[in-house]
CSV table of C-alpha atoms and ligand atoms in Angstrom, one decimal:
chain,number,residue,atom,x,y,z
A,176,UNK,CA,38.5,-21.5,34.1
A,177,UNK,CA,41.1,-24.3,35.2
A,178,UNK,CA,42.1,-26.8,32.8
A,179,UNK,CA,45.1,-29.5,33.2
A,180,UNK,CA,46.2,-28.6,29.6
A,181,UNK,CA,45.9,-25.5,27.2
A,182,UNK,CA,47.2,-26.1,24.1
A,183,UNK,CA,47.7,-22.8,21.9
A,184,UNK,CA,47.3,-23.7,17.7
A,185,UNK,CA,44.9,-25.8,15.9
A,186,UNK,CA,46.9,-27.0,13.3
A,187,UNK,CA,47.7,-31.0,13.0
A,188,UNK,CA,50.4,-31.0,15.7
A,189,UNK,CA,48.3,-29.0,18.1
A,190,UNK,CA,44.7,-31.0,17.4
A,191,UNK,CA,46.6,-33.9,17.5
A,192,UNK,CA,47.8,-33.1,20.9
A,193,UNK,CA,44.8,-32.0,22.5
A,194,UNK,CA,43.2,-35.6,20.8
A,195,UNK,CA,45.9,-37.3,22.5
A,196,UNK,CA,45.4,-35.4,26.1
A,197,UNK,CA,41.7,-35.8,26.1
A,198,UNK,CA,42.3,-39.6,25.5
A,199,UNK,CA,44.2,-40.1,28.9
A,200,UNK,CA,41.3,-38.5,30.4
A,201,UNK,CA,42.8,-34.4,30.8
A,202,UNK,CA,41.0,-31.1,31.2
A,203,UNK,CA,42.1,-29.5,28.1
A,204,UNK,CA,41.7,-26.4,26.6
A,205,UNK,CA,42.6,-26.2,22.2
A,206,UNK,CA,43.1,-22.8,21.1
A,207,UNK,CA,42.9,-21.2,17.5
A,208,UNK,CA,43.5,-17.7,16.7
A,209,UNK,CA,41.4,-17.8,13.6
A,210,UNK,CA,37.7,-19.2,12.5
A,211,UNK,CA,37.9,-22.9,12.2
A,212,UNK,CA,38.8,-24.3,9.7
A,213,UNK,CA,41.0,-21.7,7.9
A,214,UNK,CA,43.6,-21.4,5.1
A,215,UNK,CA,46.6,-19.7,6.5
A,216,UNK,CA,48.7,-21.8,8.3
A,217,UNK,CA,50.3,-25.3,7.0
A,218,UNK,CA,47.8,-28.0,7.3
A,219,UNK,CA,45.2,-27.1,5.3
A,220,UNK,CA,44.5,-28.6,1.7
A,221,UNK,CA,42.9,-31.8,0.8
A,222,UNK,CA,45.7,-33.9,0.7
A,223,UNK,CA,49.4,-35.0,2.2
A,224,UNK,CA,51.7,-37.1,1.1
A,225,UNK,CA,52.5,-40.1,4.2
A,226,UNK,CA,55.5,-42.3,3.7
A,227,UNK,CA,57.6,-44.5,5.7
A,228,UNK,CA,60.6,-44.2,3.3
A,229,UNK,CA,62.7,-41.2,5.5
A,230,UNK,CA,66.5,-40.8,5.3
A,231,UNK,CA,66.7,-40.8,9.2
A,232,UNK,CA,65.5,-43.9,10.7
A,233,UNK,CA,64.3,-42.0,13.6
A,234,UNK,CA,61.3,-40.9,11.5
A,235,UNK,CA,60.8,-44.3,10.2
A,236,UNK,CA,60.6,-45.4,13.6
A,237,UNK,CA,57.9,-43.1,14.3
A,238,UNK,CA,56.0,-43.8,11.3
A,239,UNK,CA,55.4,-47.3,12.3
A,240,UNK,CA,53.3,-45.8,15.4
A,241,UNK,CA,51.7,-42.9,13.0
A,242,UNK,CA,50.4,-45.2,10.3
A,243,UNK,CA,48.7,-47.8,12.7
A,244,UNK,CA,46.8,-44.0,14.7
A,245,UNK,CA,45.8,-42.8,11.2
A,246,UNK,CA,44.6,-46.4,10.4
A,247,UNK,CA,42.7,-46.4,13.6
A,248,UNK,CA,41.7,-42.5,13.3
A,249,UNK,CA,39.9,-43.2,9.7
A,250,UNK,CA,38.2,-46.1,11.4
A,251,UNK,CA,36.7,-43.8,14.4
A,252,UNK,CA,35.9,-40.9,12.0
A,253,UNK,CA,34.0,-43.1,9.7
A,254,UNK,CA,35.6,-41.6,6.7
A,255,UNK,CA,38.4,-42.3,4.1
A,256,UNK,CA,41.5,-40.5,5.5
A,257,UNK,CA,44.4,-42.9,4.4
A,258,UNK,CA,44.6,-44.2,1.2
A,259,UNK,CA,48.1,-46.5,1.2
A,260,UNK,CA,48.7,-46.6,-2.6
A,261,UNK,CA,53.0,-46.6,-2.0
A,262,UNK,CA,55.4,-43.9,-2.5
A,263,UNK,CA,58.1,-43.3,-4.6
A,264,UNK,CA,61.6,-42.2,-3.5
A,265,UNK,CA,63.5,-41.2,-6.4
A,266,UNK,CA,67.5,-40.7,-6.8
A,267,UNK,CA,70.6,-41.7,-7.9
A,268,UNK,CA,70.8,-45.7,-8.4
A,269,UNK,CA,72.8,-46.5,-5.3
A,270,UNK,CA,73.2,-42.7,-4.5
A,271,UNK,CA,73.3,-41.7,-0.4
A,272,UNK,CA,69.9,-40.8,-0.3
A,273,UNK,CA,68.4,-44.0,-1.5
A,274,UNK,CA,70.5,-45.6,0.0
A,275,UNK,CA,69.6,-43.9,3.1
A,276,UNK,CA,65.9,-44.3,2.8
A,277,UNK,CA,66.7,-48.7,2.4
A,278,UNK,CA,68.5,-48.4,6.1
A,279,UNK,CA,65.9,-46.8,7.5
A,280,UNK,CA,62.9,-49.2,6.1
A,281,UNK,CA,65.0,-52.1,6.7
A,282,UNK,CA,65.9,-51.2,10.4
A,283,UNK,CA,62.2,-50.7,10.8
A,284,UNK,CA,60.4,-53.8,9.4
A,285,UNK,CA,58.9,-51.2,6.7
A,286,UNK,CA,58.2,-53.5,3.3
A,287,UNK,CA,59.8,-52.1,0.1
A,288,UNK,CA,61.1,-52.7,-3.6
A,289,UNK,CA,64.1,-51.2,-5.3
A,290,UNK,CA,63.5,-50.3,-8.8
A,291,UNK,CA,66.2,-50.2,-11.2
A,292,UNK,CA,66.5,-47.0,-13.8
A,293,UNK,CA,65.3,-49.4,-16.0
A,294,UNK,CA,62.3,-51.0,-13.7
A,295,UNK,CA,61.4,-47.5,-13.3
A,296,UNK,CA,60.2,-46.6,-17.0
A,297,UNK,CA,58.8,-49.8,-17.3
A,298,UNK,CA,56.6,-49.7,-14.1
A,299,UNK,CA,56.2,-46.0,-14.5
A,300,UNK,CA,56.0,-45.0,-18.2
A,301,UNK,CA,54.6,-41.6,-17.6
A,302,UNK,CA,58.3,-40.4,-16.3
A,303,UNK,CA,61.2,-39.5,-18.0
A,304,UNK,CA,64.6,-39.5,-16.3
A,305,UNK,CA,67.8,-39.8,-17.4
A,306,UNK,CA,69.6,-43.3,-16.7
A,307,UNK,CA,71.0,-42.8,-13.6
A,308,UNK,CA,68.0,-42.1,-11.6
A,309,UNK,CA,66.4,-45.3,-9.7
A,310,UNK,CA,64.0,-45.4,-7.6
A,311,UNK,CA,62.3,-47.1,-4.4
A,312,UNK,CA,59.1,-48.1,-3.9
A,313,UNK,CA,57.9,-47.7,-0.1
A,314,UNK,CA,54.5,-50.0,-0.4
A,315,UNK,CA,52.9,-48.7,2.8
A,316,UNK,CA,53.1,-44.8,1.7
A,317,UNK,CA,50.3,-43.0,0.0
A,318,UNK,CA,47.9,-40.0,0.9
A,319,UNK,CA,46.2,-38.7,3.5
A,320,UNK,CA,43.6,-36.7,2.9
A,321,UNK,CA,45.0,-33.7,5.3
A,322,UNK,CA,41.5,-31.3,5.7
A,323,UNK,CA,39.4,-34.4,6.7
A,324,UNK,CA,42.0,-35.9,9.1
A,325,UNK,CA,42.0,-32.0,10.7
A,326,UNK,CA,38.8,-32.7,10.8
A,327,UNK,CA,38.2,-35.8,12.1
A,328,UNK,CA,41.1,-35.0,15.2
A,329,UNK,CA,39.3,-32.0,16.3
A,330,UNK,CA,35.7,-33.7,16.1
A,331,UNK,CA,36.4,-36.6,18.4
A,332,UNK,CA,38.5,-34.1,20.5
A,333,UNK,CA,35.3,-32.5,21.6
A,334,UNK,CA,33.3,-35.1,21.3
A,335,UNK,CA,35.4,-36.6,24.2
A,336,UNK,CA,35.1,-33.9,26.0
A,337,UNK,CA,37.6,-31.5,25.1
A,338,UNK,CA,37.1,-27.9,24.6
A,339,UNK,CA,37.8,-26.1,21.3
A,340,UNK,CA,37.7,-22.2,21.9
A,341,UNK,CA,38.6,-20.6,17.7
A,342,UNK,CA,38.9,-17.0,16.5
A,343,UNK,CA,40.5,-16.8,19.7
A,344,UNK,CA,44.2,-15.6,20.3
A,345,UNK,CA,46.8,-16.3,22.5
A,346,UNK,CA,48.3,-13.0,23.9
A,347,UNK,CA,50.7,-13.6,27.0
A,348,UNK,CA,50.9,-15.6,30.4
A,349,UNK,CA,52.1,-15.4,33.9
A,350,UNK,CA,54.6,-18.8,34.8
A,351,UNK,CA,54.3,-20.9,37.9
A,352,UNK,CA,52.9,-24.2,39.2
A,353,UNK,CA,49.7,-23.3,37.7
A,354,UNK,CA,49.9,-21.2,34.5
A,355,UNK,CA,47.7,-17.9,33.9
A,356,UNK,CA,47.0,-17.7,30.5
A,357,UNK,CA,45.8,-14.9,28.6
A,358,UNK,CA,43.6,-13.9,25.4
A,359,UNK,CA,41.8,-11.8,23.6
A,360,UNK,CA,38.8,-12.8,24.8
A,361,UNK,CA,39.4,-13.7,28.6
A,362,UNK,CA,41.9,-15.9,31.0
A,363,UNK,CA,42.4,-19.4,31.9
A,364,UNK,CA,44.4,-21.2,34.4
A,365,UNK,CA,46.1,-24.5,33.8
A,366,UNK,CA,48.9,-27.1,34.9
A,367,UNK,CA,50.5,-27.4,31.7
A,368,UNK,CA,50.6,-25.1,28.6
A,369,UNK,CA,52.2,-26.6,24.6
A,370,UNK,CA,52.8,-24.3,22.0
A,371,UNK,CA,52.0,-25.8,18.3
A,372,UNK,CA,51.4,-22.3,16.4
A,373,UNK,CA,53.3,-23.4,13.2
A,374,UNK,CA,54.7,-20.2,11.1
A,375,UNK,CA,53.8,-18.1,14.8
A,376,UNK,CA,56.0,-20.1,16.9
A,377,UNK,CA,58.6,-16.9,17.5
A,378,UNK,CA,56.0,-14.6,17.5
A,379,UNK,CA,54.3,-17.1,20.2
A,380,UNK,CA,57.3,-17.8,21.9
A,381,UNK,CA,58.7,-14.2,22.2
A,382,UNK,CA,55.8,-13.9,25.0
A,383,UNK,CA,57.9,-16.8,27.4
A,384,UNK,CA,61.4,-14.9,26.3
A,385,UNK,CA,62.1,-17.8,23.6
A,386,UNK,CA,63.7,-17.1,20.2
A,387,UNK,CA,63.7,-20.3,17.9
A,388,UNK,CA,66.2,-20.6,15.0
A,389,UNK,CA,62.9,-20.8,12.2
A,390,UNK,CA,62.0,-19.6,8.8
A,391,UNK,CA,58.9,-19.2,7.6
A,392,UNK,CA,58.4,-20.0,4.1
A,393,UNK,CA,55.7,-19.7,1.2
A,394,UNK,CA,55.3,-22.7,-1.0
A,395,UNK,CA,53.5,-22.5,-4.0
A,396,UNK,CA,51.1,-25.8,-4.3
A,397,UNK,CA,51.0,-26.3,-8.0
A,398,UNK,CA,48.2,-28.2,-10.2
A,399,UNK,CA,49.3,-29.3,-13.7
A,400,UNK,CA,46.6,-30.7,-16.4
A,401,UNK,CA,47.1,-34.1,-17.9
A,402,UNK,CA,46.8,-34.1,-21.7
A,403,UNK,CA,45.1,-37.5,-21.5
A,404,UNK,CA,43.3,-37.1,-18.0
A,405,UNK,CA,43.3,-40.2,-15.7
A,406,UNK,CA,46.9,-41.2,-17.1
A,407,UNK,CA,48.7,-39.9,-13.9
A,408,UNK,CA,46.0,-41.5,-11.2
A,409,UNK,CA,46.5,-43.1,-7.8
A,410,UNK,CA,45.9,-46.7,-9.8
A,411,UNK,CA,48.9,-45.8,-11.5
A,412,UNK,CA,51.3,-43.2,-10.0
A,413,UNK,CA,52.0,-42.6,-6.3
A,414,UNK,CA,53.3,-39.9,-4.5
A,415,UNK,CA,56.6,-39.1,-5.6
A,416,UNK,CA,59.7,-37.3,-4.5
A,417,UNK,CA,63.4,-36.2,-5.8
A,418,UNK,CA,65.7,-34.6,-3.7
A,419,UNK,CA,67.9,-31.9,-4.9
A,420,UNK,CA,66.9,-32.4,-8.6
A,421,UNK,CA,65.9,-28.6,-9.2
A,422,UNK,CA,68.2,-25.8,-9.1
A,423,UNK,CA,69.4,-27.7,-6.0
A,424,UNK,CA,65.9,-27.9,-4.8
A,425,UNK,CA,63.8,-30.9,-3.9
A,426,UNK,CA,59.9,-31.6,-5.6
A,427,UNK,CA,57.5,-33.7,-4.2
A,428,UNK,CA,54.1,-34.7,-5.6
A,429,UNK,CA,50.6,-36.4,-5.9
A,430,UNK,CA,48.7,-38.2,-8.4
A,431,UNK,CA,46.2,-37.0,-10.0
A,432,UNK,CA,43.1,-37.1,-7.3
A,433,UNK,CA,42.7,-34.1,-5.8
A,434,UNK,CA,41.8,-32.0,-8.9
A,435,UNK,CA,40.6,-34.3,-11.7
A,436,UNK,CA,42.9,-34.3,-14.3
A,437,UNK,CA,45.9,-32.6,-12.6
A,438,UNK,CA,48.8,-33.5,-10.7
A,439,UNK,CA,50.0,-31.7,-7.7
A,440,UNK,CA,53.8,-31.0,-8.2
A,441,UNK,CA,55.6,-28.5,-6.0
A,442,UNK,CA,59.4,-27.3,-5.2
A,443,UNK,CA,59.9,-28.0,-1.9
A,444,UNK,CA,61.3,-24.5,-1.1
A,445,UNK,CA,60.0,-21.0,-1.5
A,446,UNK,CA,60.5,-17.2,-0.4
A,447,UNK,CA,61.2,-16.5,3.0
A,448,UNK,CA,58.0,-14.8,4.7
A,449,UNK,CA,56.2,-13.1,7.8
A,450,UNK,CA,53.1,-15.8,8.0
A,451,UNK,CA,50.9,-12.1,8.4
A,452,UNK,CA,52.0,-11.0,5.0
A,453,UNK,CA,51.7,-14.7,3.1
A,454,UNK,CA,51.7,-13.6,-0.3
A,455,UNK,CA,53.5,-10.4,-0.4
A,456,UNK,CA,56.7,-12.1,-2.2
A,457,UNK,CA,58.0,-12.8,-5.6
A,458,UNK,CA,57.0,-16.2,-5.7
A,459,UNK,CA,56.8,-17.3,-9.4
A,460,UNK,CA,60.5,-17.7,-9.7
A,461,UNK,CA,59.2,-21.5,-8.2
A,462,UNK,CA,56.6,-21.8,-10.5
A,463,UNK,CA,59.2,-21.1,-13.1
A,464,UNK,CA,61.6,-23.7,-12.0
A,465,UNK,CA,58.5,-26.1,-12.2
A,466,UNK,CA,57.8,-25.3,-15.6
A,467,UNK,CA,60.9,-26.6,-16.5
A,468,UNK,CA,61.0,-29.8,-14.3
A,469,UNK,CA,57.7,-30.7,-15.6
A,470,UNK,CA,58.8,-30.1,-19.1
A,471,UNK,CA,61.7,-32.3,-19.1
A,472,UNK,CA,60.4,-35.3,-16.3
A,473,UNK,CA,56.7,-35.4,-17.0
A,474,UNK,CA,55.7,-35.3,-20.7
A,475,UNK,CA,52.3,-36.5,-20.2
A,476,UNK,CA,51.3,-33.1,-18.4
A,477,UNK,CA,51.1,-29.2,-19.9
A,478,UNK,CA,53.9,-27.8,-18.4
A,479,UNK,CA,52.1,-24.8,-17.1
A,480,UNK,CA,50.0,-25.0,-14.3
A,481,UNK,CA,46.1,-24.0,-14.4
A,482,UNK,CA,45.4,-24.4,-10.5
A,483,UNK,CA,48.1,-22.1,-8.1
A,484,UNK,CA,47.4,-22.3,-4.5
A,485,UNK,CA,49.7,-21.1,-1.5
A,486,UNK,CA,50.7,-22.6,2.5
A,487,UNK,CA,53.9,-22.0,4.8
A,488,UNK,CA,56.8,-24.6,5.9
A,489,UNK,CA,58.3,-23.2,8.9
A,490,UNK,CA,62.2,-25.0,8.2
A,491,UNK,CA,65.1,-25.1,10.8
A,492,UNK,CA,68.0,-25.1,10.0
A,493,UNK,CA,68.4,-29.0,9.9
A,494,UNK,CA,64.4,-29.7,8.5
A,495,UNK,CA,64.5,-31.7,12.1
A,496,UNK,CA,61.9,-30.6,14.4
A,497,UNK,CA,61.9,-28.7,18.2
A,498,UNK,CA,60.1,-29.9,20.2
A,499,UNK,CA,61.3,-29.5,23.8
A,500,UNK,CA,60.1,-27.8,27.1
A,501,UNK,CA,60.9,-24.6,28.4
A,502,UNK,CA,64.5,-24.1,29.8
A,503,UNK,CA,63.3,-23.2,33.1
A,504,UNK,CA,59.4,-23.8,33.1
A,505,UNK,CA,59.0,-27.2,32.2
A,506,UNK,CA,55.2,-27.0,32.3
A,507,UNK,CA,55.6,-24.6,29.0
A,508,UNK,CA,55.9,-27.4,26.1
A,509,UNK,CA,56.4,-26.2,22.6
A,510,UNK,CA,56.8,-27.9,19.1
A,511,UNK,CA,57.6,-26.2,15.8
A,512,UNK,CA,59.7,-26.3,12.5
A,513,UNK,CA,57.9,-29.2,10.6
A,514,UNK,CA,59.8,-28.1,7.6
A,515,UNK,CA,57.6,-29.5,5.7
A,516,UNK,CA,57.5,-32.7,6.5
A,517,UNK,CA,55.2,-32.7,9.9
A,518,UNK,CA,51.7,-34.0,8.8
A,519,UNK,CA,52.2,-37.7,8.2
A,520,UNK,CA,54.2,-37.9,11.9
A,521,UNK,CA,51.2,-35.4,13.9
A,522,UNK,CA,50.5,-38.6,15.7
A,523,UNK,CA,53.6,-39.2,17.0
A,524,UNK,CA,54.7,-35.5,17.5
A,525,UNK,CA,51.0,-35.4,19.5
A,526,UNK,CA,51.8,-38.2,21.9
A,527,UNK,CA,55.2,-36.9,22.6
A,528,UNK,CA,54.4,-33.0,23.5
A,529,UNK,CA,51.3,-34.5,25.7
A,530,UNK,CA,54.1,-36.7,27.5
A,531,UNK,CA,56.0,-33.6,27.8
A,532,UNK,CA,52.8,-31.4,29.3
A,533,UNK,CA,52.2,-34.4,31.7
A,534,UNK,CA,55.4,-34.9,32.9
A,535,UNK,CA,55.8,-38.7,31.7
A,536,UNK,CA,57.9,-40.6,30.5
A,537,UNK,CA,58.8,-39.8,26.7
A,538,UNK,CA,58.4,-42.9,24.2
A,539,UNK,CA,61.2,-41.9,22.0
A,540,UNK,CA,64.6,-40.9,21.3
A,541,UNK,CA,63.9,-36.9,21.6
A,542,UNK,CA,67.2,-35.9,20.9
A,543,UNK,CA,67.1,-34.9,17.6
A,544,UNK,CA,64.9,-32.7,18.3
A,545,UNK,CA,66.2,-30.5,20.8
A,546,UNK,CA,66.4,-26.7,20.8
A,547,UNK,CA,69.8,-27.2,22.1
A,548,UNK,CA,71.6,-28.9,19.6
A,549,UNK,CA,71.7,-25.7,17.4
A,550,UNK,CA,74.5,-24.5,20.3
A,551,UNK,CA,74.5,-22.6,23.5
A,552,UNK,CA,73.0,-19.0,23.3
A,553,UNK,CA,69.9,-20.0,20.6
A,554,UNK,CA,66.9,-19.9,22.4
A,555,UNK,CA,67.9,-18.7,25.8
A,556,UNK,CA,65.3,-18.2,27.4
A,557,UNK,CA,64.8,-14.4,28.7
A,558,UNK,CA,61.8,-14.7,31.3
B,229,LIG,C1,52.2,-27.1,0.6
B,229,LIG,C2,52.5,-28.0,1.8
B,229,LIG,C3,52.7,-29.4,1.5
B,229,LIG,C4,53.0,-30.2,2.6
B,229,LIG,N1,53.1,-31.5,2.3
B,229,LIG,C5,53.4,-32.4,3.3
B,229,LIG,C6,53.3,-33.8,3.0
B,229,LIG,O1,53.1,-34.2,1.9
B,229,LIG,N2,53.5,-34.6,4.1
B,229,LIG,C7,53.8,-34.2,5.3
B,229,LIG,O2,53.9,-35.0,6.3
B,229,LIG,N3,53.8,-32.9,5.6
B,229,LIG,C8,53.6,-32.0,4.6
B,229,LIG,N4,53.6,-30.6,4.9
B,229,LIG,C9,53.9,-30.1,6.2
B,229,LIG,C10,52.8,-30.2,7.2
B,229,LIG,O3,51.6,-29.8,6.5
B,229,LIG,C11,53.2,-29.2,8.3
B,229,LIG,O4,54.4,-29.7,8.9
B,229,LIG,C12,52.1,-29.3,9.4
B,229,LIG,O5,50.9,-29.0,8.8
B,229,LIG,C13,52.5,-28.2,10.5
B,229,LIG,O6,51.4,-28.1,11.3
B,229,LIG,P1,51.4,-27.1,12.6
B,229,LIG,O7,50.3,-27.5,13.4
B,229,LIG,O8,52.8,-27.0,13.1
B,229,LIG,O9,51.2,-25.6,11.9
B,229,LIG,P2,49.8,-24.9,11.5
B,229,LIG,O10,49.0,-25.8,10.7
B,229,LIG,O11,50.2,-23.6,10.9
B,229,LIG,O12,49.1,-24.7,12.8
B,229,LIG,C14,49.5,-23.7,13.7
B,229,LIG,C15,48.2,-23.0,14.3
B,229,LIG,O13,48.5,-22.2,15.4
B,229,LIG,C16,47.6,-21.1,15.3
B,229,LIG,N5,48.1,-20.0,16.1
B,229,LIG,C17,49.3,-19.3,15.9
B,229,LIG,N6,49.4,-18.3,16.8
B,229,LIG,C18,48.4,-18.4,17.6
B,229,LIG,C19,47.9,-17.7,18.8
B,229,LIG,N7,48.6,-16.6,19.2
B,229,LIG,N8,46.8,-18.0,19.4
B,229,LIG,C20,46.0,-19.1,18.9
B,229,LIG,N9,46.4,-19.8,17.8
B,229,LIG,C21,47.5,-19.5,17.2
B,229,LIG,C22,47.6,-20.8,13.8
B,229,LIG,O14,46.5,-20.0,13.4
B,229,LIG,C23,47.5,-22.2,13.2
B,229,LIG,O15,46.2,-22.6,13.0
B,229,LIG,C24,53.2,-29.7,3.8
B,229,LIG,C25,53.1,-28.4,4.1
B,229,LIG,C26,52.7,-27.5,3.1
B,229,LIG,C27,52.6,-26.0,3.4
């Protein structure tokens, strides 16, 4: 079967490409090596935290584009998907990276407060940090609520026309003008092929002779009870994050929504992993270092966690995503290393692999995400 594009991975970036091919009106092909929807990759759960607060103005730029398509996306989908409640950036008062996170928001017309150590335990009384630590308040962050935006792209995909093939896996292809693709279940032909397969991307990308600099890694999504439930809600605490404030790790987290009563609060690091063998790691050391942030920043919650749940990051070496073509097939488009932080930007990352598949113009500054800039040799490309 012919198709203008095939896009291999139904995760956010990949379902957000396909929604953004079908809408220019392509033949295109989504597929999923497991049962849809599934657990094992990076973009399940019920919720993500979005925020336009970002040390590198690049990604502020690109939130300004991703807030207005998941605005628009909840209004086609008939659903609540984005719930703008703010988000909190938390750091040194006048340290780099609030500092950082000001420039960006201020570059890009992105409203804001700044919150003085002081303004912060007033406005925030649940948190406890030591006198140093500011804050700033990034109005038009909040949550999305991640399964039913996966939901919502892959639904209006096919209901545009779009084809969805799950439980189906990508095994190899033959290059050229047009593309032979090949599964476990049959062959396609196609114009253009993009790569989104999260924690697979090497194991993807070893078939076209590419090796990406990526780690896999399993994070360990924590849930910790309130002792007086309600006092952490979305009315009165939003998303929050502290860089390097835990054993040199970062923690991020969510109000209490999700699971009544407890607040999501996770180290933003974990045990290096093959994505095939998730949870075959020592992984409590994180929960440990939790324990103790949670003990000495959140006294309002029982510092040990009653809910444990488990995804992947897939970091480079910068956190910066790849997304690029092919060295010498440029109709073989691939994104990967979200590090993390690729959910609230899908739209964006969407609209710029489908101008990469299409062979148009790109609408943004792509350089930071190049394969190349980790140096010559990485990634060479052996077919
Ligand atoms: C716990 C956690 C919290 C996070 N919090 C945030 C947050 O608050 N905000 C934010 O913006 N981001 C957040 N992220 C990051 C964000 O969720 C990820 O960056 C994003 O989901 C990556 O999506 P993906 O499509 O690249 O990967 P995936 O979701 O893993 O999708 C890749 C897909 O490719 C499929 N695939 C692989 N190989 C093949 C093959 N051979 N054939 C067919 N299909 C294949 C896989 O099965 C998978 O479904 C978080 C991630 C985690 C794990």
């Amino acid at each position: 079967m012919m198709f203008d594009v095939v896009v291999v991975g139904a995760g956010v970036e990949g379902s957000a490409t396909a929604y953004d091919l079908i809408r220019r009106n392509r033949r295109v092909l989504l597929l999923e090596q497991f049962p849809l929807p599934h657990n094992r990759g990076s973009s399940h759960g019920q919720t993500r935290v979005t925020r336009k607060a970002y040390p590198q103005p690049f990604y502020t730029e690109m939130m300004n584009f991703c807030t207005e398509q998941w605005t628009q996306l909840q209004e086609k989908a008939g659903d609540v998907l984005y719930r703008q409640i703010g988000y909190l950036a938390l750091g040194e008062k006048n340290g780099r990276f609030l500092q950082d996170n000001i420039f960006a928001m201020t570059q890009h017309g992105a409203p804001f407060a700044i919150l003085s150590p002081g303004e912060l335990r007033e406005k925030f009384a649940m948190l406890r940090y030591p006198e140093r630590i500011g804050g700033v308040l990034d109005r038009e962050g909040g949550i999305l609520m991640s399964d039913k935006c996966l939901r919502a792209l892959q639904r209006l995909f096919v209901e545009n026309g779009g084809v969805i093939r799950d439980g189906e896996q990508y095994q190899s292809l033959t290059p050229g003008e047009v593309i032979h693709v090949r599964t476990n279940r049959g062959e396609y032909q196609c114009r253009s092929i993009v790569f989104a397969c999260g924690p697979w991307a090497n194991k993807v990308l070893s078939t076209v002779g590419l090796s990406l600099p990526l780690k896999p890694m399993r994070i360990t999504v924590c849930y910790w009870p309130e002792l007086n439930p309600g006092s952490h809600s979305a009315d009165k605490l939003p998303p929050f994050f502290e860089e390097n404030c835990c054993d040199g790790h970062s923690i991020y987290g969510l109000p209490s929504e999700e699971y009544p009563g407890h607040v999501k609060l996770c180290l933003h690091h974990g045990p290096d992993i093959d994505p095939d063998k998730r949870d075959a790691c020592d992984y409590l050391w994180t929960v440990d270092l939790l324990k103790d942030y949670v003990s000495k920043h959140f006294p309002g919650l029982v510092p040990t966690p009653s809910v444990v749940e488990s995804c992947i990051y897939t970091n480079t070496p910068d956190k910066n995503f790849i997304i690029d073509r092919h060295p010498k097939w440029k109709n073989i488009v691939f994104g990967a290393g979200f590090s993390g932080h690729g959910f609230k930007l899908a739209p964006a990352v969407g609209q710029v692999l489908a101008d990469m598949a299409l062979d148009e113009p790109v609408r943004y500054d792509t350089s930071h995400f190049r394969l190349s800039r980790f140096g010559t040799g990485v990634g060479q490309a052996k077919l």
